[in-house]
Short mmCIF file of C-alpha atoms in Angstrom, two decimals:
data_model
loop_
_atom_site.label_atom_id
_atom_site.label_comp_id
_atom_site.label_asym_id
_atom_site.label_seq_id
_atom_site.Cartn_x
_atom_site.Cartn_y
_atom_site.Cartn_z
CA UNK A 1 -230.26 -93.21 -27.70
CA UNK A 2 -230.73 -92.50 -24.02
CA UNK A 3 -229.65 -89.03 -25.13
CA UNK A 4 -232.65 -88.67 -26.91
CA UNK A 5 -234.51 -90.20 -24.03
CA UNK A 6 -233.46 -87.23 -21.88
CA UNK A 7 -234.02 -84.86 -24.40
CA UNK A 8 -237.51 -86.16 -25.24
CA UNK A 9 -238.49 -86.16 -21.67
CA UNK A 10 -237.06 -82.46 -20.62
CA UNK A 11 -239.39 -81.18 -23.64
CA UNK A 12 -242.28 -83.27 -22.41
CA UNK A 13 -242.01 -81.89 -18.98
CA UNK A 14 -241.45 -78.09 -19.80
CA UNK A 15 -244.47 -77.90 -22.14
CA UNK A 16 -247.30 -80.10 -20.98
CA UNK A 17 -249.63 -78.79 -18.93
CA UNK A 18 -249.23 -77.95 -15.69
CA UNK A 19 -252.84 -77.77 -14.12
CA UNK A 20 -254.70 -80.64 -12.16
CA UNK A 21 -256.82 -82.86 -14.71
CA UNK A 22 -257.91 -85.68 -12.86
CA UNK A 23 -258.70 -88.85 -14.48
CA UNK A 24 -262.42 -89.63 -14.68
CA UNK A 25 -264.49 -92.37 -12.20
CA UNK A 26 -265.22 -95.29 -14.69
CA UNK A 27 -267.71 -96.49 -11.88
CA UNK A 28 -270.09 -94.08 -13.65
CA UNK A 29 -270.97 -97.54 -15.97
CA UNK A 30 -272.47 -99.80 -14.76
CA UNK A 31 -274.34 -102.63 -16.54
CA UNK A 32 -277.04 -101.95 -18.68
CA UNK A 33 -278.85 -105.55 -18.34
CA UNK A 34 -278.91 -108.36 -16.25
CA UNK A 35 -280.07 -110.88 -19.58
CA UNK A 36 -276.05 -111.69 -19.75
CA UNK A 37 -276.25 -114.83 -21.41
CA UNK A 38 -279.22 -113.72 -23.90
CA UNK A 39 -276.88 -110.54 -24.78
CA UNK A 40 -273.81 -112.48 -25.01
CA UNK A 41 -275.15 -115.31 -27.35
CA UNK A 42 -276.80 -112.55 -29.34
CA UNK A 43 -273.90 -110.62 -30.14
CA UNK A 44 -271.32 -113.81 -30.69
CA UNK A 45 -273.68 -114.41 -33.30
CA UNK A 46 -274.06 -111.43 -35.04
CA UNK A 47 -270.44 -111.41 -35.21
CA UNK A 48 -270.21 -114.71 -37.33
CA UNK A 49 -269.73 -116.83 -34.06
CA UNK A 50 -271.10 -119.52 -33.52
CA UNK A 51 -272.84 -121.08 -29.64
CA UNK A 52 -273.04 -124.53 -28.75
CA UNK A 53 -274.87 -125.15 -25.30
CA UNK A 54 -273.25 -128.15 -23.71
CA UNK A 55 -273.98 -129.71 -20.36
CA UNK A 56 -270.07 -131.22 -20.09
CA UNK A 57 -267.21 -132.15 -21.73
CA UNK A 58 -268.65 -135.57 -22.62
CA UNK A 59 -271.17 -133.31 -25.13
CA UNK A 60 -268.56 -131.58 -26.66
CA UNK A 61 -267.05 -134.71 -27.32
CA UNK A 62 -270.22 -136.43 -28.58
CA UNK A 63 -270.49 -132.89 -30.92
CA UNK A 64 -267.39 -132.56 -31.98
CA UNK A 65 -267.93 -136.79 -33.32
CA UNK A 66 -270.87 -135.93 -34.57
CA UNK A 67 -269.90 -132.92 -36.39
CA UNK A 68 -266.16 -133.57 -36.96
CA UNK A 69 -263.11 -131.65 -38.37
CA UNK A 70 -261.22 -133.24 -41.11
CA UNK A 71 -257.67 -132.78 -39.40
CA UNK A 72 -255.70 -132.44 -36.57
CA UNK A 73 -257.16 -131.89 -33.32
CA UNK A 74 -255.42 -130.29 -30.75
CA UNK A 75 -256.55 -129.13 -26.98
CA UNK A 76 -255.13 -127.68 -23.45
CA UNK A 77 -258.39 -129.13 -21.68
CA UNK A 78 -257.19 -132.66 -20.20
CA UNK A 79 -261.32 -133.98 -20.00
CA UNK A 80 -260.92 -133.97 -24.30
CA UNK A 81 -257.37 -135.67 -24.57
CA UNK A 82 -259.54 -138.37 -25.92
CA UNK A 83 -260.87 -136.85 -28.72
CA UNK A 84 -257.82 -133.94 -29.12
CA UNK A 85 -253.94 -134.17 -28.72
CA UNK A 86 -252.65 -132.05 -26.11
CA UNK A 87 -251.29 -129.12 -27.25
CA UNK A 88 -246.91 -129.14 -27.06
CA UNK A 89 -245.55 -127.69 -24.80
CA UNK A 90 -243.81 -124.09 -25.65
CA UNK A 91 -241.26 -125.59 -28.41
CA UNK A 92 -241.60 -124.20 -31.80
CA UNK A 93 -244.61 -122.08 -32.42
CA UNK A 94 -244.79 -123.41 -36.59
CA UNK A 95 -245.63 -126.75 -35.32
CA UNK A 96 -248.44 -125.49 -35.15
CA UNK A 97 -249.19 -124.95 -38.54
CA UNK A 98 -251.17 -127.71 -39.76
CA UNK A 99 -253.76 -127.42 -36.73
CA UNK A 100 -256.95 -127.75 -38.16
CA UNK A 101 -258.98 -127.13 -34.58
CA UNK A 102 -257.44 -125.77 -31.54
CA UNK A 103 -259.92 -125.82 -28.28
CA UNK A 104 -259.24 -124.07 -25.58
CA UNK A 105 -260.62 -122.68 -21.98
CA UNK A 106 -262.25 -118.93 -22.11
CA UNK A 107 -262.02 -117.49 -18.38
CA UNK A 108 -264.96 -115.01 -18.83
CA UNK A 109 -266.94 -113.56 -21.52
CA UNK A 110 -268.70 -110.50 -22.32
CA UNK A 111 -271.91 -109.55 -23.05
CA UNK A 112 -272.01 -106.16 -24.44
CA UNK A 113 -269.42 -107.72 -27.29
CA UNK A 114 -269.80 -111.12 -27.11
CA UNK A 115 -265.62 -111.12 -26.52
CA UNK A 116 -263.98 -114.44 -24.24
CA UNK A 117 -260.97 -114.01 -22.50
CA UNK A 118 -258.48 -116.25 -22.58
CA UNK A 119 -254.78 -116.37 -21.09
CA UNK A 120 -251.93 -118.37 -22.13
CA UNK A 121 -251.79 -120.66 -19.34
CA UNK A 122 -254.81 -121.76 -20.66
CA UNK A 123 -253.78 -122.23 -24.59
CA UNK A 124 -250.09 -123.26 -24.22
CA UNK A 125 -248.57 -121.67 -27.10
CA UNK A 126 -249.32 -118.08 -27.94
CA UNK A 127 -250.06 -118.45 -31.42
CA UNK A 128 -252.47 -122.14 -30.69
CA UNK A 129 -256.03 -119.51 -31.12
CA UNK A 130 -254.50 -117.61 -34.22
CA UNK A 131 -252.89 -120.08 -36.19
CA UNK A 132 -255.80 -122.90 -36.22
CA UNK A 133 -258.53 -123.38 -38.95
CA UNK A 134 -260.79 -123.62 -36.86
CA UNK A 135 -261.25 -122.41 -33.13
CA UNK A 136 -263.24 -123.78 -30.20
CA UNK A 137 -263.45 -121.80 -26.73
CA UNK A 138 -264.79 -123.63 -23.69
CA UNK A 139 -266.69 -121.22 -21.34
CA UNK A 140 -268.66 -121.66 -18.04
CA UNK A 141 -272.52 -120.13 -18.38
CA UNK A 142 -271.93 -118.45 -15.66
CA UNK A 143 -268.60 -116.44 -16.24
CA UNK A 144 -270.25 -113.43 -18.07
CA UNK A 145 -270.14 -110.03 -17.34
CA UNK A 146 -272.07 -107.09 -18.60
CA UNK A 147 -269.31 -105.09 -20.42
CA UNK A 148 -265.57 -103.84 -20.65
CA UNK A 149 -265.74 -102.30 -17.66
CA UNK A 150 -266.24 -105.27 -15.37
CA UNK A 151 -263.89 -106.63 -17.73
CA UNK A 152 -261.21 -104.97 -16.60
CA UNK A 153 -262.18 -105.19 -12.45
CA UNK A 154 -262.13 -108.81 -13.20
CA UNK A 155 -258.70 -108.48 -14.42
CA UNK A 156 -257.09 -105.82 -12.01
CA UNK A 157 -254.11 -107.19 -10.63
CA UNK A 158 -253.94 -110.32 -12.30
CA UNK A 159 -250.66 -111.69 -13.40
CA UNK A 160 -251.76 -113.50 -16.71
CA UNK A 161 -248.77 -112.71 -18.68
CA UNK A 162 -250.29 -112.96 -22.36
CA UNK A 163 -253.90 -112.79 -22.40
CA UNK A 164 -256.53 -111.95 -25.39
CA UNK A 165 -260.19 -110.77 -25.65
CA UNK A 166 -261.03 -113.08 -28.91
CA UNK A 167 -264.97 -112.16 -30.23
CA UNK A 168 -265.72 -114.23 -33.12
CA UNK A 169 -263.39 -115.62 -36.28
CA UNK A 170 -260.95 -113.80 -38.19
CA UNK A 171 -262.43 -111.33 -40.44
CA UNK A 172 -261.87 -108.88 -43.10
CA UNK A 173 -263.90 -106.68 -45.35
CA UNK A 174 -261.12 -104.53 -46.73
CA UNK A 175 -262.47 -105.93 -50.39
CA UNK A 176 -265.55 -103.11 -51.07
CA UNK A 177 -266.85 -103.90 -47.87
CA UNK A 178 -268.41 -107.59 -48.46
CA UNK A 179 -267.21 -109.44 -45.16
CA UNK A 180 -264.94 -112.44 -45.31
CA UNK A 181 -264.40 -114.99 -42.44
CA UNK A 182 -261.38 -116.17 -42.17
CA UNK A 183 -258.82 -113.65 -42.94
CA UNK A 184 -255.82 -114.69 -41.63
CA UNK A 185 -256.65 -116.58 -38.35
CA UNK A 186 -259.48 -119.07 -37.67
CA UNK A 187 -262.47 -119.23 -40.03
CA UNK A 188 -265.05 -120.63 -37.28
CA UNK A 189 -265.31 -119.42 -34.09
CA UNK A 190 -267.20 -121.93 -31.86
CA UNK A 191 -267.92 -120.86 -27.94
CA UNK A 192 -269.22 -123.95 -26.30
CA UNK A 193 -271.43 -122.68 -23.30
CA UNK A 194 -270.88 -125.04 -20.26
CA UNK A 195 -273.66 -125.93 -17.72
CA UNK A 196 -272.08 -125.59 -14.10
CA UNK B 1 -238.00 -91.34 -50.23
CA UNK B 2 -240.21 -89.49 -53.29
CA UNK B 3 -241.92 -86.38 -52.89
CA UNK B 4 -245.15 -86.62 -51.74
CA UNK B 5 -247.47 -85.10 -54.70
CA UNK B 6 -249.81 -81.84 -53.44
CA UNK B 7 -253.17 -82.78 -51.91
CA UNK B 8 -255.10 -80.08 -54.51
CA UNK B 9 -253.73 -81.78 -57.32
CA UNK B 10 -254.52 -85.25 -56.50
CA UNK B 11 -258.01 -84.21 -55.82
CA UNK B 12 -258.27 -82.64 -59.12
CA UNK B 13 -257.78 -86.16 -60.87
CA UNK B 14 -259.77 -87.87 -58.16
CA UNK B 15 -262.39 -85.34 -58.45
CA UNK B 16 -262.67 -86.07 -62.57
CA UNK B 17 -264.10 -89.41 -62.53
CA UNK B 18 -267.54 -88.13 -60.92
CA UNK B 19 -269.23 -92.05 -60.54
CA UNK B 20 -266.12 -92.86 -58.68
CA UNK B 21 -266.38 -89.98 -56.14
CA UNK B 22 -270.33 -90.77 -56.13
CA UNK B 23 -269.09 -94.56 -55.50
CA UNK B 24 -266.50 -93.46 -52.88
CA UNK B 25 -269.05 -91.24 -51.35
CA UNK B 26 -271.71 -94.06 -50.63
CA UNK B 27 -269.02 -96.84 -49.29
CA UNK B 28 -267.78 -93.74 -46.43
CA UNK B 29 -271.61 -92.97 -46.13
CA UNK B 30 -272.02 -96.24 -45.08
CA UNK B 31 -269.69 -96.61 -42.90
CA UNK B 32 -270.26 -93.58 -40.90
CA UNK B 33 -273.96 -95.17 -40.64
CA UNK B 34 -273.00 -98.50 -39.38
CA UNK B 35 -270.29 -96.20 -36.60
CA UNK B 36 -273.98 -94.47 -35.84
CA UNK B 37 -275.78 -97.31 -35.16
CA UNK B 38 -273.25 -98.90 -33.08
CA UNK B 39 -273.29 -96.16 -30.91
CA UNK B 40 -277.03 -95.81 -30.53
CA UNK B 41 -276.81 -99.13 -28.77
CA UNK B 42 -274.57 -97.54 -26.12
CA UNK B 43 -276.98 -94.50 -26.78
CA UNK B 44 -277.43 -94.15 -22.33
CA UNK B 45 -273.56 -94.32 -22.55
CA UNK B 46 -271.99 -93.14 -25.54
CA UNK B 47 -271.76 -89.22 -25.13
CA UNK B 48 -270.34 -90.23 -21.08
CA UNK B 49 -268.44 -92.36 -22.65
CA UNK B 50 -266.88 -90.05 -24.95
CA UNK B 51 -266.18 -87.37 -22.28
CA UNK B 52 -264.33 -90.05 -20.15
CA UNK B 53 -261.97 -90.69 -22.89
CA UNK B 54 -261.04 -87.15 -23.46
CA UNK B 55 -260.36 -86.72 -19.89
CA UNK B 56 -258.10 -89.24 -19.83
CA UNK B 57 -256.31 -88.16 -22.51
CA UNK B 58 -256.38 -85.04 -21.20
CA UNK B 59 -254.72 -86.55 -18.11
CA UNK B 60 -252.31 -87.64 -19.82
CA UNK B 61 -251.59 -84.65 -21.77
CA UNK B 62 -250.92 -83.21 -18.06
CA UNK B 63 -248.74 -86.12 -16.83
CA UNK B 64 -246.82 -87.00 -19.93
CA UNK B 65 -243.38 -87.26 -18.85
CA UNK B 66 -244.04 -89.54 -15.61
CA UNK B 67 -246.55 -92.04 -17.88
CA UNK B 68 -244.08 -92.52 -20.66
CA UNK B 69 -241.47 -93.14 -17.51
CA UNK B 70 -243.80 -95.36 -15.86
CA UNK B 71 -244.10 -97.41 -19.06
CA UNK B 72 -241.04 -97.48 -19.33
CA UNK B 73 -239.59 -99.35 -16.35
CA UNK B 74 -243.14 -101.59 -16.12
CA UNK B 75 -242.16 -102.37 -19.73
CA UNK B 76 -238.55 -102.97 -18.60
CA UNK B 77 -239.85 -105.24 -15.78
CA UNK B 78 -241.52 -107.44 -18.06
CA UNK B 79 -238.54 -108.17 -20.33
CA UNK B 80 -239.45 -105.74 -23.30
CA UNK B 81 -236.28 -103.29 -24.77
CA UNK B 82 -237.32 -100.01 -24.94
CA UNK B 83 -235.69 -97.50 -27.09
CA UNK B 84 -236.52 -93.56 -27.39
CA UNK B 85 -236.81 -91.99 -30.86
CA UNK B 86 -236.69 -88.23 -31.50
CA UNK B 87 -237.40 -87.69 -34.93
CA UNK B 88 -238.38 -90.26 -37.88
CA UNK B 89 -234.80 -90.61 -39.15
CA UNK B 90 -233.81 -91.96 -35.86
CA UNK B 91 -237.09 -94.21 -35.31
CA UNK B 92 -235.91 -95.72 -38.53
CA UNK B 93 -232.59 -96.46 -37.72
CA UNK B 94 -233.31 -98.53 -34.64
CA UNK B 95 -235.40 -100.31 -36.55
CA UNK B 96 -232.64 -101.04 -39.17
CA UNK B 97 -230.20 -102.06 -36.20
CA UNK B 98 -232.61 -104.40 -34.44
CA UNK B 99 -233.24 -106.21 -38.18
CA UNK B 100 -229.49 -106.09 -38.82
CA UNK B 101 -228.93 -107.17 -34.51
CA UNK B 102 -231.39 -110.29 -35.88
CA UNK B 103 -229.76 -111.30 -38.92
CA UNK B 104 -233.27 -110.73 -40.63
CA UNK B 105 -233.29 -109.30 -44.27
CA UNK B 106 -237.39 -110.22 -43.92
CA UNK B 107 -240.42 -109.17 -42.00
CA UNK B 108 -243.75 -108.95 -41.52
CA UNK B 109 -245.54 -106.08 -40.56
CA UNK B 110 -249.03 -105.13 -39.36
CA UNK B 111 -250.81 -101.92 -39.89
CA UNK B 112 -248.92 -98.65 -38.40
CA UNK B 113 -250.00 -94.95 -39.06
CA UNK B 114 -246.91 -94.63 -37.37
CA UNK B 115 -244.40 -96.00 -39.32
CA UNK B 116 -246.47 -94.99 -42.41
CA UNK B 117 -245.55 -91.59 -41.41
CA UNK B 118 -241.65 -92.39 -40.70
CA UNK B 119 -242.05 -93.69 -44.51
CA UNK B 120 -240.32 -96.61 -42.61
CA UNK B 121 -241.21 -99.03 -45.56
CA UNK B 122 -239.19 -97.07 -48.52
CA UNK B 123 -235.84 -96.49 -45.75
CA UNK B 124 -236.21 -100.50 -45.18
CA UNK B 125 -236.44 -101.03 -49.09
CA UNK B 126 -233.09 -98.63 -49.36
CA UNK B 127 -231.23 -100.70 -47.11
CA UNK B 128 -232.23 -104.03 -48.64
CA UNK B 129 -234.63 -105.77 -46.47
CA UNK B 130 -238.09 -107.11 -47.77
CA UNK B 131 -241.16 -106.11 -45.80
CA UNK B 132 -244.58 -107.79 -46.22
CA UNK B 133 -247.62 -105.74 -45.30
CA UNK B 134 -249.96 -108.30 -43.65
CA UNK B 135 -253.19 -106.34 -42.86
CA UNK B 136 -254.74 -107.00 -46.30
CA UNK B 137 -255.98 -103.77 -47.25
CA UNK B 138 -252.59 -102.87 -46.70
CA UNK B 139 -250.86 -105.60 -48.73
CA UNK B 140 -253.12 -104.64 -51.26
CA UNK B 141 -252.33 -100.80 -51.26
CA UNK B 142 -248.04 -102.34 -50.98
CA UNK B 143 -248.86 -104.71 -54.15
CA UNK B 144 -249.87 -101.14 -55.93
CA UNK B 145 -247.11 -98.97 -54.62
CA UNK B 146 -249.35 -96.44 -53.51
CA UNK B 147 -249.90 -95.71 -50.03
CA UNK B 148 -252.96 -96.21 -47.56
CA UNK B 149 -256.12 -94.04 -48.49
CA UNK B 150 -257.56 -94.24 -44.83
CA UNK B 151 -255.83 -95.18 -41.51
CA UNK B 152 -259.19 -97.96 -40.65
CA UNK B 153 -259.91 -99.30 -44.66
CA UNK B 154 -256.47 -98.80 -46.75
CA UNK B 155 -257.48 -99.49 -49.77
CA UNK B 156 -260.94 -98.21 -49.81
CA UNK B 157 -260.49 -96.47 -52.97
CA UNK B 158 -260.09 -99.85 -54.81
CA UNK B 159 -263.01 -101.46 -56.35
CA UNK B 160 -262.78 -105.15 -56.14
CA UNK B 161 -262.05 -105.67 -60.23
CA UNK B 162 -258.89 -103.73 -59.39
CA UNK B 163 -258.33 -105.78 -56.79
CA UNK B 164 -258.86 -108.87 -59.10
CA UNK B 165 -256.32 -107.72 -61.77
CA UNK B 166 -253.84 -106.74 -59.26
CA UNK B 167 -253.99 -110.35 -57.67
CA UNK B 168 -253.96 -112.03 -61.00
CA UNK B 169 -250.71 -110.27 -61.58
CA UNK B 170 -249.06 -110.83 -58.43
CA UNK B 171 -250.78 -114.17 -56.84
CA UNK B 172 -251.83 -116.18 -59.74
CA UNK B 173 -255.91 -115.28 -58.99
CA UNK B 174 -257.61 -116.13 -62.21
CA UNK B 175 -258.10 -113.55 -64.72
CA UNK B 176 -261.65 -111.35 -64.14
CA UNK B 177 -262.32 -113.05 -61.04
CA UNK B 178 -263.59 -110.09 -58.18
CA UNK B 179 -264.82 -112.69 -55.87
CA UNK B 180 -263.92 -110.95 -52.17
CA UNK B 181 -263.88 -114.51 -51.17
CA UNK B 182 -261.54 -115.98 -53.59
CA UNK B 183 -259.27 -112.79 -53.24
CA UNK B 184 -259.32 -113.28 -49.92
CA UNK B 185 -258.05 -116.70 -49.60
CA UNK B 186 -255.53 -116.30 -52.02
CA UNK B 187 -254.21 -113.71 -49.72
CA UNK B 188 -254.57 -115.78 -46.82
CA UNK B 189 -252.37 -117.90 -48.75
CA UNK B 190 -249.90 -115.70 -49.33
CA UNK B 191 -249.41 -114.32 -46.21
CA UNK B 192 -249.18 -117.59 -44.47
CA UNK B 193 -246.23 -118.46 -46.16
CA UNK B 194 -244.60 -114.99 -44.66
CA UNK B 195 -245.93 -115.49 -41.37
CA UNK B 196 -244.54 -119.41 -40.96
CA UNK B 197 -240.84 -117.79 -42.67
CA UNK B 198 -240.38 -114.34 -41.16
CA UNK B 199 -238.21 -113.94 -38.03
CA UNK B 200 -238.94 -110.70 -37.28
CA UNK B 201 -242.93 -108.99 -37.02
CA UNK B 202 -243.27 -105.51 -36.86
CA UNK B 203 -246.84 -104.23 -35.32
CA UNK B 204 -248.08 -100.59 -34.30
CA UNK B 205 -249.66 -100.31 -30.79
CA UNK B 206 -252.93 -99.35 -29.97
CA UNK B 207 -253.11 -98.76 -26.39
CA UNK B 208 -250.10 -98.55 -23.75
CA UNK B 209 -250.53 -99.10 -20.27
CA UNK B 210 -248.54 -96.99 -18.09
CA UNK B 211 -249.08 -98.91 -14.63
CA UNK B 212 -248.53 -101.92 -16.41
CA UNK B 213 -246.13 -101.89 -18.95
CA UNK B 214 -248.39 -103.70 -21.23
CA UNK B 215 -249.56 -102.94 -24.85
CA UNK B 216 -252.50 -103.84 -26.96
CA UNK B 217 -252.91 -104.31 -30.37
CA UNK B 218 -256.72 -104.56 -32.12
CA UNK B 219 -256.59 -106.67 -35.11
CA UNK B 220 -259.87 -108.19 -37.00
CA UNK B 221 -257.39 -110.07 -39.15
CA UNK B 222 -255.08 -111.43 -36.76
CA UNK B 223 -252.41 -110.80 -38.62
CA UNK B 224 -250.63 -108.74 -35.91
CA UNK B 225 -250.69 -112.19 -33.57
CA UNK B 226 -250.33 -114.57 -36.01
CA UNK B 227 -246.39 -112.24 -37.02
CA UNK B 228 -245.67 -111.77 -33.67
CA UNK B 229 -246.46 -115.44 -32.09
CA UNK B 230 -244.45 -116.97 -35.18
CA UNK B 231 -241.29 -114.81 -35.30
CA UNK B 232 -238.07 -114.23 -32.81
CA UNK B 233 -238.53 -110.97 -32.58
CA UNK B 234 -241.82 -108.42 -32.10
CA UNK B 235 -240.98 -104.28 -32.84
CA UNK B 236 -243.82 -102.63 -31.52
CA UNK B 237 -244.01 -98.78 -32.45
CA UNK B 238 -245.98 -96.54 -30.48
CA UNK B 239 -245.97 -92.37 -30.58
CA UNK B 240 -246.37 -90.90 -27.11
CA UNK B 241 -250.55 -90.52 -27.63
CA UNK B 242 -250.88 -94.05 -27.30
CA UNK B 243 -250.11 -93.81 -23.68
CA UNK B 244 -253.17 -94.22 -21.12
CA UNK B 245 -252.35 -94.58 -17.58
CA UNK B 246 -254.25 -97.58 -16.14
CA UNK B 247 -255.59 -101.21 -17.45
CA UNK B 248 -259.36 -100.04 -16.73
CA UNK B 249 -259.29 -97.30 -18.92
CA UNK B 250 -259.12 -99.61 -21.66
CA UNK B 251 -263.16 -100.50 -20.67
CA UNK B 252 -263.68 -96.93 -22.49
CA UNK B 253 -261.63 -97.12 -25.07
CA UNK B 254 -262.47 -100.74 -26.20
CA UNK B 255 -265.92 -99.62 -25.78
CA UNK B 256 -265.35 -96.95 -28.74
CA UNK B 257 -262.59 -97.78 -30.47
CA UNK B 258 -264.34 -100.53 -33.16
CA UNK B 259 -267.73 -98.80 -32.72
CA UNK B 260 -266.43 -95.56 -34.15
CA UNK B 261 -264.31 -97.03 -36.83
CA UNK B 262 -266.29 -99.67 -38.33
CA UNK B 263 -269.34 -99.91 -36.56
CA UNK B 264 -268.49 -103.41 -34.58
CA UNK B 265 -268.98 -103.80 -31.42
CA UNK B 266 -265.21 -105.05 -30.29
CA UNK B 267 -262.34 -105.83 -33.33
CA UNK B 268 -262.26 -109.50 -33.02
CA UNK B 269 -258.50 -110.07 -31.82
CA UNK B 270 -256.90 -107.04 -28.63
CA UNK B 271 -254.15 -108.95 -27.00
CA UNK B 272 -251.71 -107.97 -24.36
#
């Protein structure tokens, strides 16, 4: 195997090209509005999300009575133990199986695609936002930014080991093109919008 | 592994049902509008945008050798294995000796062009293990024995009554029932059960980062997460293009990559 490795590379390096091609300036993008929150609601909506404005975590409580989910709750945000269990610790992944809503923290979101990121420190288990019926991401209003780009300056030289842009529920339309929610990961996608 | 039939001869008996082409015609149509549409809402950014990506493939076309190097040890650094594959036959064969390494007679897999092109599914079959397609286009296209008809939409060929009867046959859908819906679930049924019992997930790669080791992989489905985060082991199978060499050159990519194949603005799932 690492004779192939040598092989591959030596090939690699006697045909590719040998001039300078230097890699493009990215800062050439900057943001195209300054209506973040407008945008970002827009487009989470568009793409079957759905946006709850809450002042704190007491509202998403009072919502989440109000409107609830017929099955195991489960959360990594300590403020909704009351409502949610706390999500196990790393153990076995197919515990979570029967998780009917997961909620989690969302560091930042984006506008331009109405995508949150979110990390594993701050969903436990890896599989806790895919696995769920139903998914819930807590974001602060004021952790947008305009698109990919400050995306990734956010991110530069973070150590977040797993980490995933998540915009909207699981969806398919491989059937003639008629769009399903719900594929194989969460059917609802709810980002509850947090007041500072 | 069977002969693949000619291309002029397949279009001949495509090309005989003319409703279907007309059919087949208007679904890619419309797909190529919504990918136009998207783009007009980048429209101060999309042509820049374009040109930015090329370059950096272009860099990397230039600097080959070091990025797949640089991958290598950042990918080394983070606990992944990486192995080197010259040819198809050999790609396949690691991929038999990790399964065998595992114990696993069973996986699940998520869409790879790739490994399509290794015909790594049919070598699998040969040496007795069972692999589930996840994506569901391409369980679809796997339930058929035929193989995908487009690398973004599988089974876009397929009109949904097709898709009922096949389902009836093989999942116990009721008989004449096309709902996309009800299809739907009933595969998210199915493929549940794989997910929760498979130990080892098999998923292509979209992007790798050379100055990070790191990998991405765009799913709407989440199928690709939902094998990987529930099995022991993840083989993730990348050709050499997939290389780009930093984290922020994903911010043009990601800004292209859904628009152009399906006219969204992001896939809903890209973890790394």
């Amino acid at each position: 195997m690492s004779n192939s490795r040598d092989q591959i590379l030596a090939k690699v390096r006697a045909n590719q090209p040998q001039d300078e091609r230097p890699l493009p300036d990215l800062g050439l993008f900057p943001a195209r509005t300054t209506e973040l929150l407008d945008q970002f609601m827009t487009i989470l909506t568009l793409i079957g999300g759905k946006v709850q404005r809450v002042s704190n975590y007491a509202a998403i409580e009072t919502h989440l009575r109000e409107h609830p989910y017929p099955g195991r709750m489960v959360t990594s945000i300590p403020a909704l133990f009351s409502i949610a269990e706390p999500i196990p610790a790393p153990s076995d992944p197919h515990a979570l199986a029967n998780v009917e809503l997961a909620i989690i923290s969302g560091e930042f979101g984006v506008a331009e695609n109405g995508a949150i990121w979110v990390t594993e420190a701050n969903f436990g288990q890896r599989v806790a936002p895919f696995i769920c019926q139903h998914l819930a991401v807590v974001l602060p209003v004021d952790q947008l930014c305009p698109n990919m780009h400050q995306a990734y300056q956010r991110l530069q030289g973070k150590d977040y080991g797993f980490g995933v842009f998540i915009a909207g529920p699981s969806k398919t339309a491989d059937i003639e093109q008629s769009l399903v929610l719900g594929a194989h990961g969460a059917r609802t996608m709810t980002a509850f919008l947090m007041d500072n | 592994m069977s002969a693949i039939p000619k291309h002029p001869e397949l279009s001949q008996r495509f090309n005989a049902d003319e409703p279907r082409v007309d059919w087949h015609d208007a679904t890619l149509w419309w797909i190529r509008e919504k990918r136009d549409k998207a783009a007009h809402t980048l429209s101060e950014d999309w042509e820049a945008l374009r040109a930015a990506a090329s370059a950096i493939k272009d860099n990397v076309l230039g600097n080959l050798a070091d990025y797949l190097t640089e991958f290598e040890s950042k990918a080394l650094a983070n606990g992944a294995i990486v192995h080197w594959a010259a040819d198809a036959a050999e790609h396949n064969r690691i991929v038999l000796s990790i399964l065998q390494e595992a114990g696993a007679q069973r996986m699940v897999k998520s869409k790879s062009m790739l490994t399509e092109e290794c015909h790594l599914n049919d070598f699998l079959a040969e040496n007795g293990i069972d692999v589930v397609d996840t994506d569901l286009g391409e369980r679809i296209v796997q339930l058929a024995e035929e193989p995908p008809s487009h690398i973004v939409m599988p089974c876009i060929h397929w009109k949904k009554e097709e898709i009922g009867e096949l389902f009836h046959e093989h999942l116990g859908t009721p008989k004449g029932n096309a709902d996309p819906q009800l299809l739907t679930e009933a595969a998210r049924q199915h493929l549940r059960d794989k997910f929760l019992t498979r130990k080892v997930a098999l998923t292509g790669v979209n992007f790798a980062i050379a100055e990070t080791g790191e990998f991405v992989v765009c799913t709407n489905e989440g199928n690709a997460d939902m094998g990987v985060h529930l099995a022991d082991v993840h083989i993730a199978c990348m050709g050499f293009e997939k290389i780009i060499p930093r984290a922020e050159d994903l911010g043009v990519f990601l800004r292209l990559l859904a628009r152009s194949a399906t006219g969204q603005p992001i896939t809903v799932f890209q973890p790394f």
